[in-house]
């Protein structure tokens, strides 16, 4: 077993995991951070089902050194022992369900992943959502225990962020406390809004910004979010309308505010962007139209509209 010193390196993974709860496309950055901890590893987020149509790779990092046989590698019908939150070793998974052609491919592949560990992030009926860090079989003895330990430490963050990022706007949306606790890790303001701009969840940073009254007015008679300046408010509502009516997925509005020297960027995002996220929505059912407002500067790492998180905010 490799002696891996995690404490000084977990901050980066946790930061990107918090970002992924707001911007699902940022899961690729989470996987890249995990790969950096284990040279030669490949991290992947997958949906595993009982048939080929139910299985698929949702997100993968940039490591192409490992060949992945998605869905067919795992006999999903034999995975009943994997409940939500379970940490498992890759070598423990049954392979009896592999089609003979795929089994031969796996046996002949020199770079096939046979070691590593994973965590079950969610489950619906016969479908599992799994994040795994896989390594070639020769590296398994060195890394298996360390990877499992890492995933165990990150389990609360990973599960919570996945639920928030993939269930927002569905009939299985997490409760407000779960959403806000995930977003409180971020130094920028994040607000979940209804189609009418009524706040449904607000993180601590957003609450502080909204209550200063420099950029936002008190909530309207219907409890909707309103900009302090009429021109700002009109542009904000028009941008939200374009998202609600399907004309755009992302809109950015610079609020000038009241006697402010610098504008405040507000990025509005449609809830449910991303192929993997839409697949989950199709299974869970879609609730009322919602959008996410990111209040503050954004970074380009992983997603052009991803909010920035800082260690000081932890």
Tab-separated table of C-alpha atoms in Angstrom, residues 5-306:
chain	number	residue	atom	x	y	z
A	5	UNK	CA	-0.226	12.293	2.299
A	6	UNK	CA	-3.742	13.646	1.705
A	7	UNK	CA	-4.252	16.594	4.096
A	8	UNK	CA	-2.375	19.167	2.020
A	9	UNK	CA	-4.040	18.043	-1.209
A	10	UNK	CA	-7.682	17.498	-0.272
A	11	UNK	CA	-8.482	21.214	-0.392
A	12	UNK	CA	-8.276	21.318	-4.180
A	13	UNK	CA	-10.573	18.302	-4.568
A	14	UNK	CA	-13.107	19.665	-2.075
A	15	UNK	CA	-13.080	23.083	-3.742
A	16	UNK	CA	-13.815	21.636	-7.169
A	17	UNK	CA	-16.454	19.337	-5.691
A	18	UNK	CA	-18.259	22.385	-4.295
A	19	UNK	CA	-18.063	24.044	-7.722
A	20	UNK	CA	-19.547	20.936	-9.343
A	21	UNK	CA	-22.641	21.245	-7.162
A	22	UNK	CA	-23.401	24.498	-8.999
A	23	UNK	CA	-21.956	23.706	-12.438
A	24	UNK	CA	-22.329	19.980	-13.307
A	25	UNK	CA	-19.767	20.269	-16.112
A	26	UNK	CA	-17.152	20.941	-13.415
A	27	UNK	CA	-17.175	17.250	-12.436
A	28	UNK	CA	-14.426	16.790	-15.038
A	29	UNK	CA	-12.215	19.074	-12.938
A	30	UNK	CA	-13.017	16.995	-9.832
A	31	UNK	CA	-11.887	13.845	-11.635
A	32	UNK	CA	-8.694	15.512	-12.866
A	33	UNK	CA	-7.842	16.522	-9.285
A	34	UNK	CA	-8.316	12.919	-8.142
A	35	UNK	CA	-6.071	11.616	-10.914
A	36	UNK	CA	-3.269	13.950	-9.865
A	37	UNK	CA	-3.117	12.236	-6.479
A	38	UNK	CA	-2.418	8.830	-8.045
A	39	UNK	CA	0.009	8.725	-11.012
A	40	UNK	CA	-1.308	6.362	-13.679
A	41	UNK	CA	-4.894	6.476	-12.413
A	42	UNK	CA	-8.033	7.258	-14.379
A	43	UNK	CA	-11.071	8.789	-12.673
A	44	UNK	CA	-14.522	8.444	-14.210
A	45	UNK	CA	-18.148	9.195	-13.335
A	46	UNK	CA	-20.487	6.542	-14.753
A	47	UNK	CA	-24.083	5.464	-14.837
A	48	UNK	CA	-24.335	1.682	-14.522
A	49	UNK	CA	-27.551	-0.137	-15.446
A	50	UNK	CA	-28.852	-3.577	-16.308
A	51	UNK	CA	-28.531	-3.027	-20.051
A	52	UNK	CA	-26.315	-1.219	-22.531
A	53	UNK	CA	-28.879	1.559	-22.921
A	54	UNK	CA	-28.873	2.158	-19.178
A	55	UNK	CA	-25.093	2.397	-18.845
A	56	UNK	CA	-22.698	5.037	-19.969
A	57	UNK	CA	-19.811	7.287	-19.145
A	58	UNK	CA	-21.074	10.643	-17.926
A	59	UNK	CA	-17.802	12.426	-17.257
A	60	UNK	CA	-14.148	11.489	-17.539
A	61	UNK	CA	-10.919	13.339	-16.965
A	62	UNK	CA	-8.157	13.703	-19.516
A	63	UNK	CA	-6.179	10.533	-18.786
A	64	UNK	CA	-6.541	8.359	-21.897
A	65	UNK	CA	-3.920	5.810	-20.834
A	66	UNK	CA	-6.545	3.407	-19.507
A	67	UNK	CA	-9.099	1.681	-21.671
A	68	UNK	CA	-12.577	1.709	-20.162
A	69	UNK	CA	-15.292	-0.824	-20.980
A	70	UNK	CA	-18.252	1.160	-19.784
A	71	UNK	CA	-21.304	-0.674	-18.487
A	72	UNK	CA	-20.238	-4.040	-19.884
A	73	UNK	CA	-17.402	-4.390	-17.369
A	74	UNK	CA	-19.816	-4.560	-14.467
A	75	UNK	CA	-22.625	-7.068	-14.121
A	76	UNK	CA	-25.206	-4.560	-12.882
A	77	UNK	CA	-27.616	-7.340	-11.953
A	78	UNK	CA	-25.040	-8.567	-9.452
A	79	UNK	CA	-24.499	-5.178	-7.819
A	80	UNK	CA	-27.384	-5.306	-5.362
A	81	UNK	CA	-24.871	-5.247	-2.513
A	82	UNK	CA	-23.802	-1.720	-3.516
A	83	UNK	CA	-25.975	0.735	-1.604
A	84	UNK	CA	-25.645	4.511	-1.760
A	85	UNK	CA	-22.435	5.604	-0.062
A	86	UNK	CA	-20.730	2.199	-0.398
A	87	UNK	CA	-16.963	2.318	-0.967
A	88	UNK	CA	-15.838	-0.691	-3.014
A	89	UNK	CA	-12.665	-2.066	-4.594
A	90	UNK	CA	-12.749	-2.502	-8.366
A	91	UNK	CA	-11.445	-6.052	-8.065
A	92	UNK	CA	-14.476	-6.947	-5.903
A	93	UNK	CA	-16.964	-6.316	-8.707
A	94	UNK	CA	-18.465	-9.376	-10.444
A	95	UNK	CA	-17.553	-9.851	-14.103
A	96	UNK	CA	-19.615	-12.955	-14.775
A	97	UNK	CA	-22.170	-10.833	-16.598
A	98	UNK	CA	-19.744	-9.690	-19.278
A	99	UNK	CA	-20.735	-10.660	-22.839
A	100	UNK	CA	-18.172	-13.185	-24.112
A	101	UNK	CA	-16.839	-10.762	-26.727
A	102	UNK	CA	-16.324	-8.017	-24.156
A	103	UNK	CA	-14.786	-10.501	-21.711
A	104	UNK	CA	-12.180	-11.472	-24.282
A	105	UNK	CA	-11.465	-7.795	-24.937
A	106	UNK	CA	-10.959	-7.156	-21.236
A	107	UNK	CA	-8.704	-10.164	-20.805
A	108	UNK	CA	-6.540	-9.213	-23.781
A	109	UNK	CA	-6.240	-5.507	-22.968
A	110	UNK	CA	-2.822	-4.748	-21.504
A	111	UNK	CA	-4.028	-1.455	-20.116
A	112	UNK	CA	-7.362	-2.642	-18.766
A	113	UNK	CA	-8.286	-1.239	-15.386
A	114	UNK	CA	-8.440	-3.899	-12.704
A	115	UNK	CA	-7.445	-1.994	-9.579
A	116	UNK	CA	-8.654	1.049	-7.724
A	117	UNK	CA	-11.830	1.859	-5.836
A	118	UNK	CA	-15.134	3.639	-6.251
A	119	UNK	CA	-18.113	5.092	-4.439
A	120	UNK	CA	-21.833	4.818	-5.184
A	121	UNK	CA	-23.134	8.395	-5.311
A	122	UNK	CA	-26.772	7.636	-6.032
A	123	UNK	CA	-29.161	4.867	-6.983
A	124	UNK	CA	-32.506	4.713	-8.745
A	125	UNK	CA	-34.105	1.315	-9.193
A	126	UNK	CA	-31.538	-0.773	-11.106
A	127	UNK	CA	-29.314	2.167	-12.027
A	128	UNK	CA	-26.251	3.287	-10.114
A	129	UNK	CA	-24.244	6.497	-10.384
A	130	UNK	CA	-20.651	5.631	-9.563
A	131	UNK	CA	-17.449	7.657	-9.258
A	132	UNK	CA	-14.335	5.495	-9.454
A	133	UNK	CA	-10.582	5.987	-9.517
A	134	UNK	CA	-9.197	3.089	-11.552
A	135	UNK	CA	-5.612	1.894	-11.958
A	136	UNK	CA	-4.020	-0.928	-13.977
A	137	UNK	CA	-4.032	-4.215	-12.074
A	138	UNK	CA	-0.246	-4.139	-11.348
A	139	UNK	CA	-0.743	-0.869	-9.426
A	140	UNK	CA	-3.718	-2.196	-7.467
A	141	UNK	CA	-1.770	-3.423	-4.449
A	142	UNK	CA	-0.037	-0.064	-4.209
A	143	UNK	CA	-3.065	2.194	-4.548
A	144	UNK	CA	-6.277	0.285	-3.733
A	145	UNK	CA	-6.338	0.986	0.009
A	146	UNK	CA	-5.199	4.597	-0.414
A	147	UNK	CA	-7.885	5.333	-3.018
A	148	UNK	CA	-10.563	3.746	-0.826
A	149	UNK	CA	-9.397	5.847	2.147
A	150	UNK	CA	-9.500	9.028	0.077
A	151	UNK	CA	-13.021	8.341	-1.195
A	152	UNK	CA	-14.170	7.576	2.347
A	153	UNK	CA	-12.922	10.970	3.539
A	154	UNK	CA	-14.535	12.755	0.606
A	155	UNK	CA	-17.773	10.744	0.669
A	156	UNK	CA	-20.000	13.385	2.347
A	157	UNK	CA	-18.808	16.109	-0.046
A	158	UNK	CA	-19.065	13.933	-3.158
A	159	UNK	CA	-22.528	12.564	-2.378
A	160	UNK	CA	-23.991	15.917	-1.386
A	161	UNK	CA	-22.576	17.732	-4.425
A	162	UNK	CA	-23.780	15.019	-6.790
A	163	UNK	CA	-27.302	15.121	-5.368
A	164	UNK	CA	-27.427	18.905	-5.660
A	165	UNK	CA	-25.908	19.086	-9.146
A	166	UNK	CA	-28.030	16.277	-10.609
A	167	UNK	CA	-31.351	16.644	-8.784
A	168	UNK	CA	-31.919	20.389	-8.894
A	169	UNK	CA	-35.073	21.152	-10.818
A	170	UNK	CA	-36.405	17.593	-10.622
A	171	UNK	CA	-39.188	16.109	-8.536
A	172	UNK	CA	-36.425	14.652	-6.324
A	173	UNK	CA	-34.712	17.960	-5.583
A	174	UNK	CA	-32.786	17.967	-2.260
A	175	UNK	CA	-34.166	20.034	0.595
A	176	UNK	CA	-33.107	23.641	1.040
A	177	UNK	CA	-30.725	22.876	3.914
A	178	UNK	CA	-28.788	20.345	1.805
A	179	UNK	CA	-28.507	22.735	-1.129
A	180	UNK	CA	-27.381	25.654	0.996
A	181	UNK	CA	-24.843	23.623	2.996
A	182	UNK	CA	-23.187	22.575	-0.264
A	183	UNK	CA	-23.112	26.097	-1.680
A	184	UNK	CA	-21.948	27.690	1.581
A	185	UNK	CA	-18.471	26.345	0.715
A	186	UNK	CA	-18.264	28.938	-2.084
A	187	UNK	CA	-17.012	32.503	-1.683
A	188	UNK	CA	-19.370	33.863	-4.353
A	189	UNK	CA	-23.096	34.205	-3.963
A	190	UNK	CA	-25.298	31.412	-5.319
A	191	UNK	CA	-29.097	31.550	-5.384
A	192	UNK	CA	-31.573	28.965	-6.641
A	193	UNK	CA	-34.462	30.856	-8.231
A	194	UNK	CA	-37.926	29.966	-9.444
A	195	UNK	CA	-39.028	31.013	-12.925
A	196	UNK	CA	-40.431	34.150	-11.297
A	197	UNK	CA	-37.073	34.908	-9.593
A	198	UNK	CA	-38.298	33.857	-6.167
A	199	UNK	CA	-35.320	32.645	-4.052
A	200	UNK	CA	-35.629	28.935	-3.210
A	201	UNK	CA	-32.151	28.514	-1.665
A	202	UNK	CA	-29.476	31.096	-0.819
A	203	UNK	CA	-25.896	30.533	0.309
A	204	UNK	CA	-24.259	32.711	2.970
A	205	UNK	CA	-22.257	34.799	0.498
A	206	UNK	CA	-25.369	35.627	-1.535
A	207	UNK	CA	-27.347	36.497	1.579
A	208	UNK	CA	-24.693	39.026	2.554
A	209	UNK	CA	-24.619	40.600	-0.927
A	210	UNK	CA	-28.390	40.767	-1.323
A	211	UNK	CA	-28.931	42.451	2.049
A	212	UNK	CA	-26.407	45.287	1.452
A	213	UNK	CA	-28.977	47.073	-0.776
A	214	UNK	CA	-26.253	48.422	-3.065
A	215	UNK	CA	-27.165	46.050	-5.880
A	216	UNK	CA	-30.450	44.490	-4.769
A	217	UNK	CA	-33.710	45.902	-3.433
A	218	UNK	CA	-35.849	44.257	-0.747
A	219	UNK	CA	-37.793	41.278	-2.069
A	220	UNK	CA	-40.876	42.238	-4.044
A	221	UNK	CA	-44.479	41.650	-3.004
A	222	UNK	CA	-44.265	38.156	-4.507
A	223	UNK	CA	-40.940	37.496	-2.826
A	224	UNK	CA	-38.973	37.852	-6.070
A	225	UNK	CA	-35.345	38.947	-6.353
A	226	UNK	CA	-35.079	42.545	-7.605
A	227	UNK	CA	-32.123	44.704	-8.585
A	228	UNK	CA	-31.830	48.041	-6.764
A	229	UNK	CA	-31.692	50.070	-9.995
A	230	UNK	CA	-34.639	49.883	-12.395
A	231	UNK	CA	-32.473	49.517	-15.503
A	232	UNK	CA	-30.511	46.696	-13.838
A	233	UNK	CA	-33.749	45.020	-12.805
A	234	UNK	CA	-35.171	45.155	-16.319
A	235	UNK	CA	-32.030	43.589	-17.813
A	236	UNK	CA	-31.997	40.931	-15.086
A	237	UNK	CA	-35.605	39.930	-15.759
A	238	UNK	CA	-35.126	39.864	-19.539
A	239	UNK	CA	-32.060	37.613	-19.151
A	240	UNK	CA	-33.984	35.285	-16.832
A	241	UNK	CA	-36.863	35.188	-19.298
A	242	UNK	CA	-34.592	34.053	-22.128
A	243	UNK	CA	-33.474	31.117	-19.976
A	244	UNK	CA	-36.937	30.207	-18.702
A	245	UNK	CA	-38.354	30.159	-22.238
A	246	UNK	CA	-35.506	28.043	-23.589
A	247	UNK	CA	-33.808	30.714	-25.692
A	248	UNK	CA	-30.530	30.431	-23.758
A	249	UNK	CA	-28.783	28.252	-21.169
A	250	UNK	CA	-26.519	30.941	-19.697
A	251	UNK	CA	-26.859	34.726	-19.424
A	252	UNK	CA	-24.591	37.257	-17.684
A	253	UNK	CA	-25.761	40.678	-16.520
A	254	UNK	CA	-23.479	43.362	-15.038
A	255	UNK	CA	-25.394	45.233	-12.335
A	256	UNK	CA	-24.311	48.878	-11.969
A	257	UNK	CA	-25.933	49.241	-8.573
A	258	UNK	CA	-26.398	52.375	-6.462
A	259	UNK	CA	-23.327	54.645	-6.445
A	260	UNK	CA	-21.016	51.688	-7.079
A	261	UNK	CA	-17.634	52.139	-8.744
A	262	UNK	CA	-17.492	48.631	-10.206
A	263	UNK	CA	-20.339	46.561	-11.690
A	264	UNK	CA	-21.361	43.269	-10.100
A	265	UNK	CA	-21.565	40.337	-12.547
A	266	UNK	CA	-24.577	38.054	-12.146
A	267	UNK	CA	-24.543	34.834	-14.174
A	268	UNK	CA	-27.858	33.056	-14.654
A	269	UNK	CA	-27.770	29.382	-15.582
A	270	UNK	CA	-30.518	27.005	-16.594
A	271	UNK	CA	-30.905	24.146	-14.138
A	272	UNK	CA	-30.280	20.826	-15.852
A	273	UNK	CA	-27.523	21.675	-18.360
A	274	UNK	CA	-25.280	18.788	-19.451
A	275	UNK	CA	-25.951	15.407	-21.053
A	276	UNK	CA	-25.513	13.362	-17.889
A	277	UNK	CA	-27.667	15.791	-15.905
A	278	UNK	CA	-30.465	15.611	-18.502
A	279	UNK	CA	-30.410	11.807	-18.364
A	280	UNK	CA	-30.977	11.957	-14.623
A	281	UNK	CA	-33.794	14.500	-15.045
A	282	UNK	CA	-35.531	12.201	-17.508
A	283	UNK	CA	-35.562	9.452	-14.868
A	284	UNK	CA	-36.538	11.607	-11.909
A	285	UNK	CA	-39.086	13.865	-13.588
A	286	UNK	CA	-38.848	17.621	-14.054
A	287	UNK	CA	-40.279	20.075	-11.556
A	288	UNK	CA	-41.072	23.752	-12.123
A	289	UNK	CA	-38.577	25.707	-14.209
A	290	UNK	CA	-35.690	26.920	-12.071
A	291	UNK	CA	-32.392	28.674	-12.615
A	292	UNK	CA	-29.243	29.376	-10.639
A	293	UNK	CA	-27.837	32.872	-10.121
A	294	UNK	CA	-24.096	33.124	-9.488
A	295	UNK	CA	-23.319	36.528	-7.983
A	296	UNK	CA	-19.675	37.545	-8.311
A	297	UNK	CA	-16.573	36.834	-10.373
A	298	UNK	CA	-16.338	33.520	-12.208
A	299	UNK	CA	-13.345	31.453	-13.249
A	300	UNK	CA	-12.658	29.639	-16.516
A	301	UNK	CA	-11.184	26.500	-14.952
A	302	UNK	CA	-13.446	23.620	-15.930
A	303	UNK	CA	-16.394	25.874	-16.804
A	304	UNK	CA	-16.467	29.413	-18.087
A	305	UNK	CA	-19.282	30.169	-15.675
A	306	UNK	CA	-18.027	28.318	-12.617
